[in-house]
PDB file of C-alpha atoms in Angstrom:
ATOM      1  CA  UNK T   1     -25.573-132.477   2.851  1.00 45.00           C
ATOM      2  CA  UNK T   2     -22.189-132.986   1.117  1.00 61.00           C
ATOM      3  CA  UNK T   3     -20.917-133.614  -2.366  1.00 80.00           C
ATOM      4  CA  UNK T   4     -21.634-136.887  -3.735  1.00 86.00           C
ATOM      5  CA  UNK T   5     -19.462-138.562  -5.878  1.00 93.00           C
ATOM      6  CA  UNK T   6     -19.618-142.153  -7.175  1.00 94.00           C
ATOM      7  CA  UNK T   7     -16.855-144.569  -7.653  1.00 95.00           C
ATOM      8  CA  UNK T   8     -18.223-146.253 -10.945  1.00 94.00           C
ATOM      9  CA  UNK T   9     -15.998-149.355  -9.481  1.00 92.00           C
ATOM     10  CA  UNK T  10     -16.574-152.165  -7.835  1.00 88.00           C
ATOM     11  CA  UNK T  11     -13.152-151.965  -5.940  1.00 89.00           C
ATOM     12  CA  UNK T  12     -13.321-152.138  -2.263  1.00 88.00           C
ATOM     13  CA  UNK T  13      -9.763-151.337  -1.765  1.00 90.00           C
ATOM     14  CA  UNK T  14     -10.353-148.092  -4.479  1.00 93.00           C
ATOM     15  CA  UNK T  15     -13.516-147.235  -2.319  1.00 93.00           C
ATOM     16  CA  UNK T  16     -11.704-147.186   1.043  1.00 92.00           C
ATOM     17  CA  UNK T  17      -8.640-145.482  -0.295  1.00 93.00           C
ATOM     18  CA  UNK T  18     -10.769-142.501  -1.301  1.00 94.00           C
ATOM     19  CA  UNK T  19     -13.565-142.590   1.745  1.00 92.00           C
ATOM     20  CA  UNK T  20     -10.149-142.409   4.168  1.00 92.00           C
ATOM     21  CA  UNK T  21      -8.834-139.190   1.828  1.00 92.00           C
ATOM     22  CA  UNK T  22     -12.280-137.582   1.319  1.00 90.00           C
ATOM     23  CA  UNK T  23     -14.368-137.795   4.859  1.00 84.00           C
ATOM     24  CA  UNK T  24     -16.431-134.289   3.929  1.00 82.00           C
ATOM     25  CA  UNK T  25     -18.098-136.072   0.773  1.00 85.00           C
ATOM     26  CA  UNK T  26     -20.820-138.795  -0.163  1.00 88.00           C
ATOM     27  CA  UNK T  27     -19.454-141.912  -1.518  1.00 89.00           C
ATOM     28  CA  UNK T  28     -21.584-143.534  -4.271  1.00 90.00           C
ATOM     29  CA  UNK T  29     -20.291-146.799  -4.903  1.00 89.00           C
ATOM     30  CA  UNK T  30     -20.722-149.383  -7.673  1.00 89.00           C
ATOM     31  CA  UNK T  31     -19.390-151.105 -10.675  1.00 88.00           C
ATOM     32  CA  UNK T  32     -20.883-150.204 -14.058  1.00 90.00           C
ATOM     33  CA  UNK T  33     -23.540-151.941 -15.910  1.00 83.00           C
ATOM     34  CA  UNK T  34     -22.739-154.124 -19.435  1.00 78.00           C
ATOM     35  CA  UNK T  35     -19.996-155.845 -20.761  1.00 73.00           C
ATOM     36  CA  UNK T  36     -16.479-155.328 -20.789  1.00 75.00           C
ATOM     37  CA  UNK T  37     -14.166-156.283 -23.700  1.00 78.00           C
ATOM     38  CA  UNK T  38     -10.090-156.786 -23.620  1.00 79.00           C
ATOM     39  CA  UNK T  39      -7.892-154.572 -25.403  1.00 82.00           C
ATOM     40  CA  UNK T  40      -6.277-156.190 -29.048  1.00 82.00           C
ATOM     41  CA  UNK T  41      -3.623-158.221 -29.316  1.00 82.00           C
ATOM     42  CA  UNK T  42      -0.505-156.674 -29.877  1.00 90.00           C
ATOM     43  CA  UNK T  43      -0.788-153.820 -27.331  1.00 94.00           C
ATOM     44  CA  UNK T  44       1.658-152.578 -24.732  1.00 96.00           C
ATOM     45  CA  UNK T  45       0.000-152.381 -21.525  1.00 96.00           C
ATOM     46  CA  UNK T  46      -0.414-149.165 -20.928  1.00 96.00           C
ATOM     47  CA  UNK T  47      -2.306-148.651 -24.317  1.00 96.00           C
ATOM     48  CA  UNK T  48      -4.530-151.637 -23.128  1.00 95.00           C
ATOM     49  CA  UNK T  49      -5.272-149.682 -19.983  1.00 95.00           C
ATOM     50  CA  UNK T  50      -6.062-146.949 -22.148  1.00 96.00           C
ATOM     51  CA  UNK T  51      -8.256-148.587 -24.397  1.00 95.00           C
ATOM     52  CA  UNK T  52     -10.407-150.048 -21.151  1.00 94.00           C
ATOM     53  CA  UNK T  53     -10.586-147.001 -19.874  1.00 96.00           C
ATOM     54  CA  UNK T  54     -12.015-145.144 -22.659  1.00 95.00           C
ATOM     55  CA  UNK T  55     -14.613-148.160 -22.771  1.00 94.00           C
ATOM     56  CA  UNK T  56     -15.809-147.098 -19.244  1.00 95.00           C
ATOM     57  CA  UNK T  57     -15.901-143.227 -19.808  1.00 96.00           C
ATOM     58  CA  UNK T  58     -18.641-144.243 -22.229  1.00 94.00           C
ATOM     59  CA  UNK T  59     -20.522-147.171 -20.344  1.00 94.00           C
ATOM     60  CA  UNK T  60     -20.387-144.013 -17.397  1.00 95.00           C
ATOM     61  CA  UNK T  61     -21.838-141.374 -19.952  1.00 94.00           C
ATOM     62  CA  UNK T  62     -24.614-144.267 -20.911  1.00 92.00           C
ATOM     63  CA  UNK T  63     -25.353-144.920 -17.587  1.00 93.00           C
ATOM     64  CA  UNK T  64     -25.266-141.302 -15.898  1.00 92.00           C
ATOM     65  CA  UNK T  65     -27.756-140.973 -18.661  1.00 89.00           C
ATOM     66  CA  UNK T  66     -29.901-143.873 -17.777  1.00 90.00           C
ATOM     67  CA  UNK T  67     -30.213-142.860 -14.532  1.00 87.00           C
ATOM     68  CA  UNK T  68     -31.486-138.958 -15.247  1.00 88.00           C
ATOM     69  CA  UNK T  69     -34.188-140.241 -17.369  1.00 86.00           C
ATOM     70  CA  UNK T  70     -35.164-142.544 -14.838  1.00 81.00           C
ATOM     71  CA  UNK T  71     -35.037-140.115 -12.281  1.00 71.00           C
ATOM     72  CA  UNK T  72     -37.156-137.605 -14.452  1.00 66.00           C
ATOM     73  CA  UNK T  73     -39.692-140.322 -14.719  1.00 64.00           C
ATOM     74  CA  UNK T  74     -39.734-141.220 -11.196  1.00 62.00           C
ATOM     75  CA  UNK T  75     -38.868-139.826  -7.387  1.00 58.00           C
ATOM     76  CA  UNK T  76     -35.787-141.295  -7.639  1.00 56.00           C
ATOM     77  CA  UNK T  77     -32.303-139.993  -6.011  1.00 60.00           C
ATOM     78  CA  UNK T  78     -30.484-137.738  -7.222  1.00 75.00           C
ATOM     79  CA  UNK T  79     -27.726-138.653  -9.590  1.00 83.00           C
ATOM     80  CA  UNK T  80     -24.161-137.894  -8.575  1.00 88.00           C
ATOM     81  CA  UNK T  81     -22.528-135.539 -11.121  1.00 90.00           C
ATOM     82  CA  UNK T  82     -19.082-136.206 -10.346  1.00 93.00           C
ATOM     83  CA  UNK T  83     -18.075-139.627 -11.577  1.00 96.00           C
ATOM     84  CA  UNK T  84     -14.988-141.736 -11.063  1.00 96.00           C
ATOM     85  CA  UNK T  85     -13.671-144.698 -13.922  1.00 97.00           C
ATOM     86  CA  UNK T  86     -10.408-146.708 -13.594  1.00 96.00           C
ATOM     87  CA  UNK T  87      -8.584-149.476 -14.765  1.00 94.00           C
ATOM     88  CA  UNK T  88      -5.689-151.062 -13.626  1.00 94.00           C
ATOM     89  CA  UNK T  89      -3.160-153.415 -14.823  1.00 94.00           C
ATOM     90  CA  UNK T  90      -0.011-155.120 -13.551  1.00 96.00           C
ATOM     91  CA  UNK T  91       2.713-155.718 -16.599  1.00 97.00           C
ATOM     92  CA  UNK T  92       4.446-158.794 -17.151  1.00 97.00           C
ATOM     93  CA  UNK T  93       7.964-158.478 -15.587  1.00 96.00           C
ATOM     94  CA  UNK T  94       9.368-160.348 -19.049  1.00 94.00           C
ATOM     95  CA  UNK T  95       6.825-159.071 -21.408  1.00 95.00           C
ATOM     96  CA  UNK T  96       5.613-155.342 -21.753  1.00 93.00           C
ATOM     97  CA  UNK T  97       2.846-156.582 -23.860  1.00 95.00           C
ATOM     98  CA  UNK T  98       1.553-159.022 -21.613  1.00 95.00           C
ATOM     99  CA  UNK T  99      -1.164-157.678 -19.068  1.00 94.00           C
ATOM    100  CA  UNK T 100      -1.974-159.884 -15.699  1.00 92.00           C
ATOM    101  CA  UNK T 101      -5.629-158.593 -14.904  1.00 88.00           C
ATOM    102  CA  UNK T 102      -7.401-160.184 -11.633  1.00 91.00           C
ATOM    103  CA  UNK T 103      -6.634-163.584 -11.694  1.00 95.00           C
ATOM    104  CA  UNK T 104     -10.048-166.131 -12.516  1.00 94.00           C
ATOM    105  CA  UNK T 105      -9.412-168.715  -9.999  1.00 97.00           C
ATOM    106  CA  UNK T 106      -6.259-169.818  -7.266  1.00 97.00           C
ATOM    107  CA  UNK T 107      -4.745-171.311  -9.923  1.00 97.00           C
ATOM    108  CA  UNK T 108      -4.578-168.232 -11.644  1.00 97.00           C
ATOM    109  CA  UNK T 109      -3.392-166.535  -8.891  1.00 97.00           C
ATOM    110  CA  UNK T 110      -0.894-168.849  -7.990  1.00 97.00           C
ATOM    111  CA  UNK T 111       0.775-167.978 -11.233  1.00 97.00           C
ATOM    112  CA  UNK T 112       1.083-164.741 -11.429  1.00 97.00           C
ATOM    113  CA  UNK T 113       2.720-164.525  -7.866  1.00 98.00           C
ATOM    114  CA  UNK T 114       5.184-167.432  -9.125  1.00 97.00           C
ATOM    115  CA  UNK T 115       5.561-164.496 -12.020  1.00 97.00           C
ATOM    116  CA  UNK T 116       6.197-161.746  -9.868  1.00 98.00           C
ATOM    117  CA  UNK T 117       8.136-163.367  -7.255  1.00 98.00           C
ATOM    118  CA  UNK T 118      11.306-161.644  -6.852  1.00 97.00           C
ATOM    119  CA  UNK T 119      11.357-159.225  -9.855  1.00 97.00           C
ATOM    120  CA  UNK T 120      10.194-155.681 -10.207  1.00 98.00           C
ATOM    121  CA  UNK T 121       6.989-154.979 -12.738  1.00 98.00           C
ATOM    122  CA  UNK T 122       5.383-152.062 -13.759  1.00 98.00           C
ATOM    123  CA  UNK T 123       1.589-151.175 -12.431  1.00 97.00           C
ATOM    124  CA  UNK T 124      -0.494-148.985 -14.981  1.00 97.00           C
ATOM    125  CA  UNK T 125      -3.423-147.462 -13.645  1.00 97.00           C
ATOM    126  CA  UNK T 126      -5.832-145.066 -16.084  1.00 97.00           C
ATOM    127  CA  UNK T 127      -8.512-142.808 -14.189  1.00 97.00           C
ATOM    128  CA  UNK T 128     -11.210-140.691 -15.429  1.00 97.00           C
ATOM    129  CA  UNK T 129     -13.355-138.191 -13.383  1.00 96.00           C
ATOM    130  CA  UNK T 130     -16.055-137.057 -15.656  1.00 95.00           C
ATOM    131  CA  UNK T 131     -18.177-133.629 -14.526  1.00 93.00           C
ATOM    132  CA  UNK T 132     -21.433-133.766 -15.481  1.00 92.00           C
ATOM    133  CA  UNK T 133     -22.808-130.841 -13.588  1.00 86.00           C
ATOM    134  CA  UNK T 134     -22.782-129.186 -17.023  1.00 81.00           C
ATOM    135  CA  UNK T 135     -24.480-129.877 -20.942  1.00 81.00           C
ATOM    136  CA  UNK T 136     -20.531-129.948 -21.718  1.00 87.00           C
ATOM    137  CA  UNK T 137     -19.324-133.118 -20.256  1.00 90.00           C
ATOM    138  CA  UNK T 138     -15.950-132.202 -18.415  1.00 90.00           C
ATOM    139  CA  UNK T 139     -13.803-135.631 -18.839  1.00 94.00           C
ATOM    140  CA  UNK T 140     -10.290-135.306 -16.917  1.00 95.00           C
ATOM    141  CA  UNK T 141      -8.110-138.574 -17.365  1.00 96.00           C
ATOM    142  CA  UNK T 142      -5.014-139.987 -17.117  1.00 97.00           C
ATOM    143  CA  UNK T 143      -2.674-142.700 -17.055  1.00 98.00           C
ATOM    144  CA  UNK T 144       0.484-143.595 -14.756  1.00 97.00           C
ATOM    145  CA  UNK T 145       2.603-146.126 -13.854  1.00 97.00           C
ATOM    146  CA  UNK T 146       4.562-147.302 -10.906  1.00 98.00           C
ATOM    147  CA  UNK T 147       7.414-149.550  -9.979  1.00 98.00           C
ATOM    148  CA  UNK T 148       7.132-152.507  -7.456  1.00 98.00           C
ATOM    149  CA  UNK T 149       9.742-154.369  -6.480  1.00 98.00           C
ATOM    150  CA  UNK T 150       8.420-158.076  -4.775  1.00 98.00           C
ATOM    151  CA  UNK T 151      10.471-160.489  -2.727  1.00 98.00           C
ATOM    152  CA  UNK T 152      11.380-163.778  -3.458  1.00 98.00           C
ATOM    153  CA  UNK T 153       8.088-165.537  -2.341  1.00 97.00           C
ATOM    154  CA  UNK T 154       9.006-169.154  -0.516  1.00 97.00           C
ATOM    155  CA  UNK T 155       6.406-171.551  -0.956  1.00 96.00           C
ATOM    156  CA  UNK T 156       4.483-171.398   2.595  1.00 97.00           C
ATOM    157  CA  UNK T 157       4.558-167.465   1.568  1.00 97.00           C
ATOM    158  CA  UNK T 158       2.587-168.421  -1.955  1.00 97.00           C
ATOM    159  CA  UNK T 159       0.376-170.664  -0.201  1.00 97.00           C
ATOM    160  CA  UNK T 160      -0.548-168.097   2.737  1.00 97.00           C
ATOM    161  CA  UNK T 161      -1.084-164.829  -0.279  1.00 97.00           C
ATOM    162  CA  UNK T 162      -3.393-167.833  -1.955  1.00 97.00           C
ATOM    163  CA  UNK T 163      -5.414-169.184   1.297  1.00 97.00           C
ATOM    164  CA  UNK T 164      -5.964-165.371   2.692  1.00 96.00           C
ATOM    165  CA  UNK T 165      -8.301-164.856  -0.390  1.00 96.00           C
ATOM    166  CA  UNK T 166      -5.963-161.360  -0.606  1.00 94.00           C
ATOM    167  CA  UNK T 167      -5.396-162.130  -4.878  1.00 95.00           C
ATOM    168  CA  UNK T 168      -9.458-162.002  -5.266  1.00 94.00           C
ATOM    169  CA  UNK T 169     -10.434-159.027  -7.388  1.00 90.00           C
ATOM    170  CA  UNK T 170      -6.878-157.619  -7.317  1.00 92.00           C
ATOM    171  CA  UNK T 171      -4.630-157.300 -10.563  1.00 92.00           C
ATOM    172  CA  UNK T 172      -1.429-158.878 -10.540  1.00 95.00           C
ATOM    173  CA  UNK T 173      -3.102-161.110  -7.607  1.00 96.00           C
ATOM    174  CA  UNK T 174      -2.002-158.893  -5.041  1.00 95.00           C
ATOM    175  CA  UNK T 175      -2.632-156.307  -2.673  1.00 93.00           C
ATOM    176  CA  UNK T 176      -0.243-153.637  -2.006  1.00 93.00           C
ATOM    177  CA  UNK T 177      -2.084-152.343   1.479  1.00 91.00           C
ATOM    178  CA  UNK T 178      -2.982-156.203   2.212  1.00 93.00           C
ATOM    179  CA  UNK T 179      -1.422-159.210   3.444  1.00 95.00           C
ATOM    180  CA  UNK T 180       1.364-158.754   0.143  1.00 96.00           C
ATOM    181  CA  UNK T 181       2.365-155.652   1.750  1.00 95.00           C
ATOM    182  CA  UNK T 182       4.810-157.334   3.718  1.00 96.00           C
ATOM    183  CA  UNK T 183       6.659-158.625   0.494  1.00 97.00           C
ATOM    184  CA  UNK T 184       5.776-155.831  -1.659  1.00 97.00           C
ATOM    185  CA  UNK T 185       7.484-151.648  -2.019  1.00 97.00           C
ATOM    186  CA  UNK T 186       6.867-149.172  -4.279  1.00 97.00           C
ATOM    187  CA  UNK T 187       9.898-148.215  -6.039  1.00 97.00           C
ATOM    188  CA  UNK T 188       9.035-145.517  -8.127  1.00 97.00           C
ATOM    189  CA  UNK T 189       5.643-143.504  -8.882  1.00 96.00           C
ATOM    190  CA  UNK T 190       2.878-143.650  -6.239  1.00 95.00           C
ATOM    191  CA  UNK T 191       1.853-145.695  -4.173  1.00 95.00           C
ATOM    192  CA  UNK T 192      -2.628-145.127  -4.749  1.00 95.00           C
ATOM    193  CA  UNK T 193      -1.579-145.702  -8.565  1.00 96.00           C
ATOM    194  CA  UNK T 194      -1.098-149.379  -7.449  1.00 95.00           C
ATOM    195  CA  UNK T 195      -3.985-148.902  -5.078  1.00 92.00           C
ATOM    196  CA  UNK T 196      -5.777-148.357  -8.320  1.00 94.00           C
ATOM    197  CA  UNK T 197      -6.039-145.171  -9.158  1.00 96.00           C
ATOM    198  CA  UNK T 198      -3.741-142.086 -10.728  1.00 96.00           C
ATOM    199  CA  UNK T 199      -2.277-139.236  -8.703  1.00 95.00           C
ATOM    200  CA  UNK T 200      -2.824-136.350 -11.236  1.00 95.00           C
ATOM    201  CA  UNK T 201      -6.837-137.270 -11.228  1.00 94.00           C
ATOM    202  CA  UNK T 202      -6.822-137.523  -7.565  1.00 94.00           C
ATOM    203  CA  UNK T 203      -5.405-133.888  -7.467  1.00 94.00           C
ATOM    204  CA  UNK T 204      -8.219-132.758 -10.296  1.00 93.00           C
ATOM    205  CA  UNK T 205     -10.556-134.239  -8.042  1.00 92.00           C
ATOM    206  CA  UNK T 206      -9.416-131.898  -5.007  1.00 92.00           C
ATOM    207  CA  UNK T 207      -9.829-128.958  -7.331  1.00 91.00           C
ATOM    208  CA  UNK T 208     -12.933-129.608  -8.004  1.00 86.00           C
ATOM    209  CA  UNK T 209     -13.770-130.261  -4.277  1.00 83.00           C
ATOM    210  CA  UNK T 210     -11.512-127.689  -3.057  1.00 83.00           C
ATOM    211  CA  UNK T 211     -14.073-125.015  -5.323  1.00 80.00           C
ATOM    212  CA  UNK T 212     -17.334-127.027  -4.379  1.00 75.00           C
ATOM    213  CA  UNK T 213     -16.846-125.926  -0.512  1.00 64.00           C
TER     214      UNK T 213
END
């Protein structure tokens, strides 16, 4: 049997990004357990992505925890010990300290594409991959940003993003490999760190595979 990792995310588009890149391993996937709290006021963006991120490094330490007790108590399955966190956050094309998460409702959604509609913005993603195959948790992380440049969105092309359900879960209410795609390029940076997750931890996370085969 392969390596199993698990994608402490509830991300579909995260989840199929690295199930397409990684076909020799065993995808364990689900978001993480508790609550999550916004950065402070008066944060750029990317330190708000940090600060979320750190807060799910150690909600993944609690739970990879959880889950070896209650496997030591029980015939449970065994726990992955390669774990993947990330955040990711779209930045306000007028304000650097303004973050637009996943949008709540249509509405919400229907504003930040108004927002983003013919500018270029910044997209900050912060990933973690935590190693807990040893006492001496190895935590690799990092943050990175890209550049995307959107069309001028007409109104039909608003209501169609809206209607498709595409904004759902996404930050920024978009989806770069998704209907938006059409509208949307990557001008600088990469294009899985508006996918969700950043480059440098993708290529820690081959090291570490590349030595586990």
């Amino acid at each position: 049997m392969g390596l199993t990792v698990r994608l402490a995310s509830s991300s579909s588009r995260r989840r199929q990004w690295l199930l397409e890149r990684y076909a020799n391993i065993s995808l364990d996937f689900g978001g993480l357990i508790g609550e999550e709290y916004p950065a402070p006021n008066g944060r750029s963006v990317r330190d708000q992505v940090d600060f979320i991120l750190n807060q799910k490094i150690e909600r993944a330490r609690l739970e990879h925890h959880l889950k070896i007790s209650k496997k030591e108590e029980s015939d449970s399955p065994s726990v992955a010990n390669y774990w993947i966190v990330a955040d990711t956050l779209v930045e306000d094309p007028h304000d650097s300290f303004l973050s637009l998460g996943q949008p709540r409702d249509s509405i919400s959604a229907l504003h930040m594409l108004t927002n983003l509609s013919g500018r270029r913005h910044l997209v900050w993603s912060g990933t973690a991959i935590l190693d807990f195959s040893d006492s001496n948790v190895i935590v690799h992380r990092s943050i990175e940003c890209a550049t995307v440049e959107i069309n001028p969105l007409s109104d039909d092309e608003i209501t169609e993003l809206i209607e498709s359900g595409s904004w759902q879960g996404k930050a920024g209410a978009y989806d770069l490999a998704g209907p938006a795609g059409v509208h949307a390029r990557v001008i600088s940076g990469n294009e899985v760190t508006v996918l969700g997750l950043s480059y440098s931890s993708i290529e820690f996370l081959d090291g570490i595979l590349e030595n586990e085969s």
